[in-house]
Short mmCIF file of C-alpha atoms and ligand atoms in Angstrom, two decimals:
data_model
loop_
_atom_site.label_atom_id
_atom_site.label_comp_id
_atom_site.label_asym_id
_atom_site.label_seq_id
_atom_site.Cartn_x
_atom_site.Cartn_y
_atom_site.Cartn_z
CA MET W 1 -14.73 -27.11 27.08
CA ASN W 2 -17.72 -24.36 27.46
CA LYS W 3 -19.34 -26.39 31.53
CA ASP W 4 -21.17 -23.34 32.39
CA GLY W 5 -21.61 -21.86 28.62
CA ASN W 6 -20.02 -18.75 28.94
CA SER W 7 -16.97 -18.90 26.99
CA ALA W 8 -16.69 -18.39 23.47
CA ILE W 9 -14.48 -17.36 20.25
CA LEU W 10 -13.28 -13.86 18.86
CA LEU W 11 -11.79 -14.15 15.72
CA ALA W 12 -10.01 -10.79 14.80
CA ALA W 13 -8.87 -10.84 11.05
CA PHE W 14 -7.43 -7.64 9.36
CA GLY W 15 -10.57 -7.51 6.94
CA THR W 16 -10.91 -7.33 3.58
CA SER W 17 -12.93 -5.08 1.22
CA VAL W 18 -12.69 -7.03 -2.10
CA PRO W 19 -16.34 -8.77 -2.82
CA GLY W 20 -15.60 -12.50 -2.59
CA ALA W 21 -11.93 -12.34 -0.87
CA ASP W 22 -13.72 -12.96 2.41
CA GLN W 23 -14.98 -16.50 1.18
CA VAL W 24 -11.81 -17.36 3.05
CA TYR W 25 -12.92 -16.19 6.29
CA ALA W 26 -16.10 -17.99 5.67
CA ASP W 27 -14.62 -21.45 5.11
CA MET W 28 -11.70 -20.62 8.14
CA GLU W 29 -15.12 -20.10 10.47
CA LYS W 30 -16.13 -23.43 9.60
CA LYS W 31 -12.90 -24.74 10.55
CA VAL W 32 -13.41 -23.34 13.52
CA ARG W 33 -17.01 -24.49 13.88
CA ALA W 34 -15.78 -28.26 13.29
CA ASP W 35 -12.80 -28.33 15.86
CA PHE W 36 -15.33 -26.23 18.42
CA PRO W 37 -18.47 -27.21 18.65
CA GLY W 38 -20.17 -25.71 21.50
CA LEU W 39 -18.19 -22.24 21.58
CA GLU W 40 -20.33 -19.32 19.86
CA ILE W 41 -17.99 -17.58 17.42
CA TYR W 42 -17.69 -13.98 16.85
CA TRP W 43 -15.83 -11.90 14.33
CA ALA W 44 -13.58 -8.64 14.52
CA TYR W 45 -11.92 -6.78 11.97
CA THR W 46 -8.93 -4.71 12.75
CA SER W 47 -8.11 -2.26 10.25
CA LYS W 48 -10.26 0.91 10.48
CA VAL W 49 -10.17 1.79 6.96
CA ILE W 50 -11.47 -1.46 6.28
CA ARG W 51 -14.39 -1.29 8.58
CA GLU W 52 -15.10 2.18 7.48
CA LYS W 53 -14.92 0.92 3.40
CA LEU W 54 -17.80 -1.18 4.05
CA ALA W 55 -19.86 0.75 6.60
CA ARG W 56 -20.27 2.76 3.71
CA GLN W 57 -21.73 -0.21 1.46
CA GLY W 58 -23.53 -0.54 4.35
CA ARG W 59 -22.34 -3.76 5.92
CA THR W 60 -21.16 -3.10 9.71
CA PHE W 61 -17.97 -4.89 10.78
CA LEU W 62 -16.89 -4.12 14.75
CA SER W 63 -13.82 -3.67 16.32
CA PRO W 64 -11.67 -6.25 18.43
CA VAL W 65 -13.08 -3.41 21.31
CA GLN W 66 -16.21 -2.94 20.23
CA ALA W 67 -16.51 -7.23 19.61
CA LEU W 68 -15.31 -7.74 22.79
CA GLY W 69 -17.89 -5.12 24.35
CA LEU W 70 -20.74 -6.68 22.61
CA MET W 71 -19.49 -10.18 24.17
CA ALA W 72 -19.65 -8.89 27.84
CA GLU W 73 -23.02 -7.44 26.98
CA HIS W 74 -24.08 -10.93 25.95
CA GLY W 75 -22.93 -12.23 29.20
CA LEU W 76 -19.88 -14.34 28.19
CA ALA W 77 -16.99 -14.95 31.02
CA ARG W 78 -14.27 -15.92 29.17
CA VAL W 79 -13.34 -15.21 25.48
CA ALA W 80 -10.65 -17.02 23.11
CA MET W 81 -9.27 -14.29 20.72
CA GLN W 82 -7.18 -15.73 18.00
CA SER W 83 -5.57 -13.41 16.06
CA LEU W 84 -6.07 -14.64 12.32
CA LEU W 85 -2.73 -12.04 11.15
CA ILE W 86 0.19 -13.53 9.93
CA ILE W 87 3.14 -12.04 12.18
CA PRO W 88 3.18 -10.51 15.50
CA GLY W 89 3.17 -6.88 13.91
CA LEU W 90 1.73 -3.86 14.62
CA GLU W 91 -2.46 -5.07 14.31
CA HIS W 92 -1.33 -8.09 16.73
CA HIS W 93 0.28 -5.66 19.30
CA ASP W 94 -3.04 -4.23 19.37
CA LEU W 95 -4.53 -7.15 20.02
CA ILE W 96 -2.40 -7.78 22.83
CA ARG W 97 -3.34 -4.10 24.59
CA THR W 98 -6.52 -4.40 23.98
CA ARG W 99 -6.84 -7.45 25.92
CA ALA W 100 -5.12 -6.35 28.71
CA SER W 101 -7.16 -2.98 28.70
CA LEU W 102 -10.63 -5.06 28.46
CA GLN W 103 -9.83 -8.31 30.78
CA GLY W 104 -11.37 -8.22 34.22
CA LEU W 105 -13.40 -4.60 33.78
CA PRO W 106 -16.53 -4.79 36.03
CA LYS W 107 -19.60 -6.58 34.89
CA GLY W 108 -17.23 -7.39 31.76
CA ILE W 109 -15.19 -10.81 31.15
CA GLU W 110 -13.04 -11.98 33.44
CA LYS W 111 -10.68 -13.77 31.05
CA ILE W 112 -9.59 -13.27 27.52
CA SER W 113 -6.98 -15.19 26.02
CA LEU W 114 -5.06 -14.60 22.74
CA GLY W 115 -3.88 -17.03 20.20
CA ALA W 116 -0.50 -16.20 18.41
CA PRO W 117 -0.90 -14.92 14.52
CA LEU W 118 0.40 -17.61 12.33
CA LEU W 119 4.01 -16.94 12.32
CA ASN W 120 5.03 -16.59 15.97
CA SER W 121 7.78 -19.02 16.56
CA SER W 122 10.52 -20.74 15.16
CA LEU W 123 8.72 -24.09 15.08
CA ASP W 124 5.45 -22.06 13.25
CA ILE W 125 8.17 -21.22 10.89
CA GLN W 126 9.31 -24.46 10.13
CA ARG W 127 5.66 -25.56 9.95
CA PHE W 128 4.47 -23.29 7.35
CA THR W 129 7.54 -23.53 5.29
CA ARG W 130 6.66 -27.40 4.91
CA ALA W 131 2.91 -27.22 4.35
CA MET W 132 3.86 -24.31 1.58
CA LEU W 133 6.57 -26.44 0.35
CA ASP W 134 3.63 -29.41 -0.55
CA ASN W 135 0.94 -26.80 -1.52
CA VAL W 136 3.12 -25.33 -4.25
CA GLN W 137 4.25 -28.62 -5.47
CA SER W 138 1.44 -29.64 -7.67
CA GLN W 139 1.03 -25.80 -8.95
CA ARG W 140 4.47 -24.91 -9.93
CA SER W 141 6.91 -26.54 -13.05
CA PRO W 142 10.09 -27.46 -12.06
CA GLU W 143 12.38 -24.49 -13.63
CA GLU W 144 9.97 -21.90 -11.74
CA ALA W 145 10.84 -19.60 -9.01
CA VAL W 146 8.27 -19.42 -6.46
CA ILE W 147 7.80 -15.23 -5.02
CA PHE W 148 5.66 -14.81 -2.21
CA MET W 149 4.28 -11.18 -1.61
CA GLY W 150 4.08 -10.77 2.29
CA HIS W 151 2.61 -7.38 4.07
CA GLY W 152 5.63 -6.24 5.68
CA SER W 153 5.25 -3.96 8.68
CA THR W 154 7.53 -1.25 10.76
CA HIS W 155 6.92 -3.16 13.90
CA PRO W 156 10.27 -5.25 14.97
CA ALA W 157 8.30 -8.38 13.72
CA ASN W 158 8.86 -7.68 10.19
CA VAL W 159 12.49 -9.97 10.91
CA PHE W 160 9.69 -13.09 10.75
CA TYR W 161 9.48 -12.45 6.52
CA ALA W 162 13.57 -13.10 6.61
CA GLY W 163 12.99 -15.89 9.06
CA LEU W 164 10.60 -17.21 6.83
CA GLN W 165 13.10 -16.81 3.81
CA TYR W 166 16.15 -18.66 5.59
CA GLN W 167 13.59 -21.43 6.47
CA PHE W 168 12.71 -21.93 2.72
CA TRP W 169 16.01 -21.72 1.57
CA LEU W 170 16.90 -24.54 3.55
CA HIS W 171 14.92 -26.47 1.33
CA ASP W 172 14.89 -24.79 -2.11
CA GLU W 173 17.01 -21.89 -2.71
CA ASN W 174 14.61 -20.54 -5.69
CA ILE W 175 11.73 -19.42 -3.26
CA PHE W 176 11.75 -15.99 -2.23
CA VAL W 177 9.81 -14.02 0.45
CA GLY W 178 8.73 -10.26 -0.20
CA ALA W 179 7.26 -7.19 1.09
CA VAL W 180 4.93 -5.13 -0.14
CA GLU W 181 5.49 -2.42 2.33
CA GLY W 182 8.58 -3.51 4.45
CA THR W 183 11.65 -5.82 3.64
CA PRO W 184 12.92 -7.73 1.93
CA ALA W 185 11.65 -5.84 -1.20
CA LEU W 186 11.02 -7.08 -4.68
CA GLU W 187 13.83 -5.17 -4.87
CA ASP W 188 16.04 -7.45 -2.76
CA ILE W 189 14.88 -10.38 -4.83
CA LEU W 190 15.66 -9.05 -8.48
CA PRO W 191 19.09 -9.16 -8.07
CA LEU W 192 18.93 -13.25 -6.77
CA LEU W 193 16.83 -13.96 -9.52
CA LYS W 194 19.32 -12.82 -12.10
CA LYS W 195 22.16 -14.18 -10.39
CA ARG W 196 20.53 -17.76 -10.16
CA GLY W 197 19.52 -17.63 -13.79
CA VAL W 198 15.41 -17.56 -13.04
CA SER W 199 13.70 -16.58 -16.09
CA LYS W 200 10.27 -17.93 -14.73
CA ALA W 201 7.93 -17.21 -11.52
CA LEU W 202 4.88 -17.98 -9.77
CA LEU W 203 3.71 -15.19 -7.85
CA LEU W 204 1.36 -15.79 -4.61
CA PRO W 205 0.27 -13.77 -1.93
CA LEU W 206 1.62 -14.45 1.70
CA MET W 207 -1.70 -12.81 3.29
CA VAL W 208 -4.77 -14.44 4.76
CA VAL W 209 -7.02 -13.75 1.75
CA ALA W 210 -5.63 -12.39 -1.80
CA GLY W 211 -7.36 -9.07 -1.78
CA ASP W 212 -6.43 -5.26 -2.61
CA HIS W 213 -2.73 -6.02 -2.47
CA ALA W 214 -2.63 -9.20 -4.22
CA ILE W 215 -4.93 -8.20 -7.03
CA ASN W 216 -3.14 -4.64 -7.23
CA ASP W 217 0.22 -4.57 -5.97
CA MET W 218 1.04 -8.12 -6.88
CA ALA W 219 -0.67 -8.86 -9.72
CA GLY W 220 -1.72 -5.47 -11.06
CA LYS W 221 -1.42 -5.04 -15.12
CA GLN W 222 0.29 -1.24 -14.35
CA THR W 223 4.23 -0.14 -13.73
CA GLY W 224 5.65 -0.98 -10.53
CA SER W 225 3.21 -4.14 -9.76
CA TRP W 226 5.41 -7.14 -9.11
CA MET W 227 4.46 -8.64 -11.61
CA SER W 228 5.09 -5.53 -14.28
CA THR W 229 8.62 -5.31 -12.30
CA LEU W 230 9.28 -8.75 -12.65
CA GLU W 231 8.49 -9.06 -16.46
CA ASP W 232 10.53 -5.57 -17.24
CA ASN W 233 13.59 -7.84 -15.30
CA GLY W 234 13.08 -10.28 -17.77
CA VAL W 235 11.21 -12.86 -15.51
CA GLU W 236 7.83 -14.26 -16.81
CA ALA W 237 5.32 -14.64 -13.78
CA ARG W 238 2.18 -15.83 -13.34
CA VAL W 239 0.21 -15.72 -10.12
CA LEU W 240 -1.57 -18.12 -7.78
CA MET W 241 -4.91 -15.96 -6.73
CA GLN W 242 -5.28 -17.94 -3.57
CA GLY W 243 -4.72 -16.21 0.06
CA LEU W 244 -2.84 -18.45 3.09
CA GLY W 245 -6.25 -18.81 4.83
CA SER W 246 -7.67 -20.90 1.62
CA PHE W 247 -4.80 -24.00 2.07
CA ASP W 248 -6.03 -26.01 5.03
CA ASN W 249 -2.50 -27.17 6.25
CA VAL W 250 -1.82 -23.47 6.61
CA VAL W 251 -5.46 -22.93 8.41
CA ASP W 252 -4.58 -26.11 10.55
CA ILE W 253 -1.32 -23.93 12.22
CA TRP W 254 -3.76 -20.89 13.55
CA MET W 255 -6.53 -23.64 14.48
CA ASP W 256 -3.28 -25.20 16.90
CA HIS W 257 -2.89 -21.72 18.26
CA LEU W 258 -6.51 -21.62 18.91
CA LYS W 259 -6.52 -24.76 20.74
CA GLU W 260 -3.62 -23.18 23.16
CA ALA W 261 -6.17 -20.03 23.66
CA VAL W 262 -8.65 -22.29 24.58
CA ALA W 263 -6.98 -24.59 26.82
CA SER W 264 -6.12 -21.36 29.05
CA LEU W 265 -9.13 -19.88 29.32
CO1 LIG L 301 -1.31 -2.46 3.31
#
C-alpha cells in the first residue's frame, strides 16, 4: 500500500468549533489508522469560518490547499484525500478543484486521489439507509417518527436529501429528511406529520458531528429551532445528539470510499 513510503492520507472535514464535538473526528481517525496502518494521516478543515474561529482560540487548522502544500514539502508523492462530507455539494466540489489544481505541480505531489463523500451514489444511499434504520431502532419508541436535520446546499447535489428521503420511505413512512439550509425544509415536513398523525418525533443531525447547527438550529430552546417549531405544531420532540461520524456502520461507508481512493493511487 505504501511500498516506497511516500504515500499518505489527507482527511478533509468541514470542521467544527464546538468544544468536544471534534472527538468524533478523532474516533474516525482511529478507524483510518486501524484500516490503513503504515499510511500517515493529515487533516484539513474545509471551512474558512471555522478555521478562523479556531485560530482566534490559538488552534491552527490547515485548509486542504495548505495541507497538500505541507504534504508536498514533506516529500509525499501520492495522497489519498478523503472527503469527510455528506453530499457532493459545494465543499466537495472545492476539493475536486483543489485536487485538479495541485496534482502534478513541479516538486509537488504526483498523484492525488479523492475519496467520495458519504452519499455519492444510489448504492451509498441504500447502504446508509439500512445502517441508520438499524441505528435508530433501539433508540426509538414504535410510535415515534424520526426526523433527520441535514445541512442542505445551493448546489444541485442538494437532491441527495430528496433521494435519501425516498429511500427511507421505501422502508418507513415515518422517517423524514430535512435540511436547515436547503430543501426539503422543516416546513415541507410539518404537513406530512399532521397528515400521518405524528405526535412524537426523534430528531437527529444528518451531519458528521453534532455541532453548532445541531445544538442551536435543531435542539435550541429559542423560537424557530426545529425542536420549538415541532412543539408549536403539536409534536413532542426529543433529540439524539449524535453526529453520523459516531455510528460505526456509517463510518464504514466513508472507509470503503477511502479504500477505493488508496487503491487508485
Ligand atoms: Co451552515
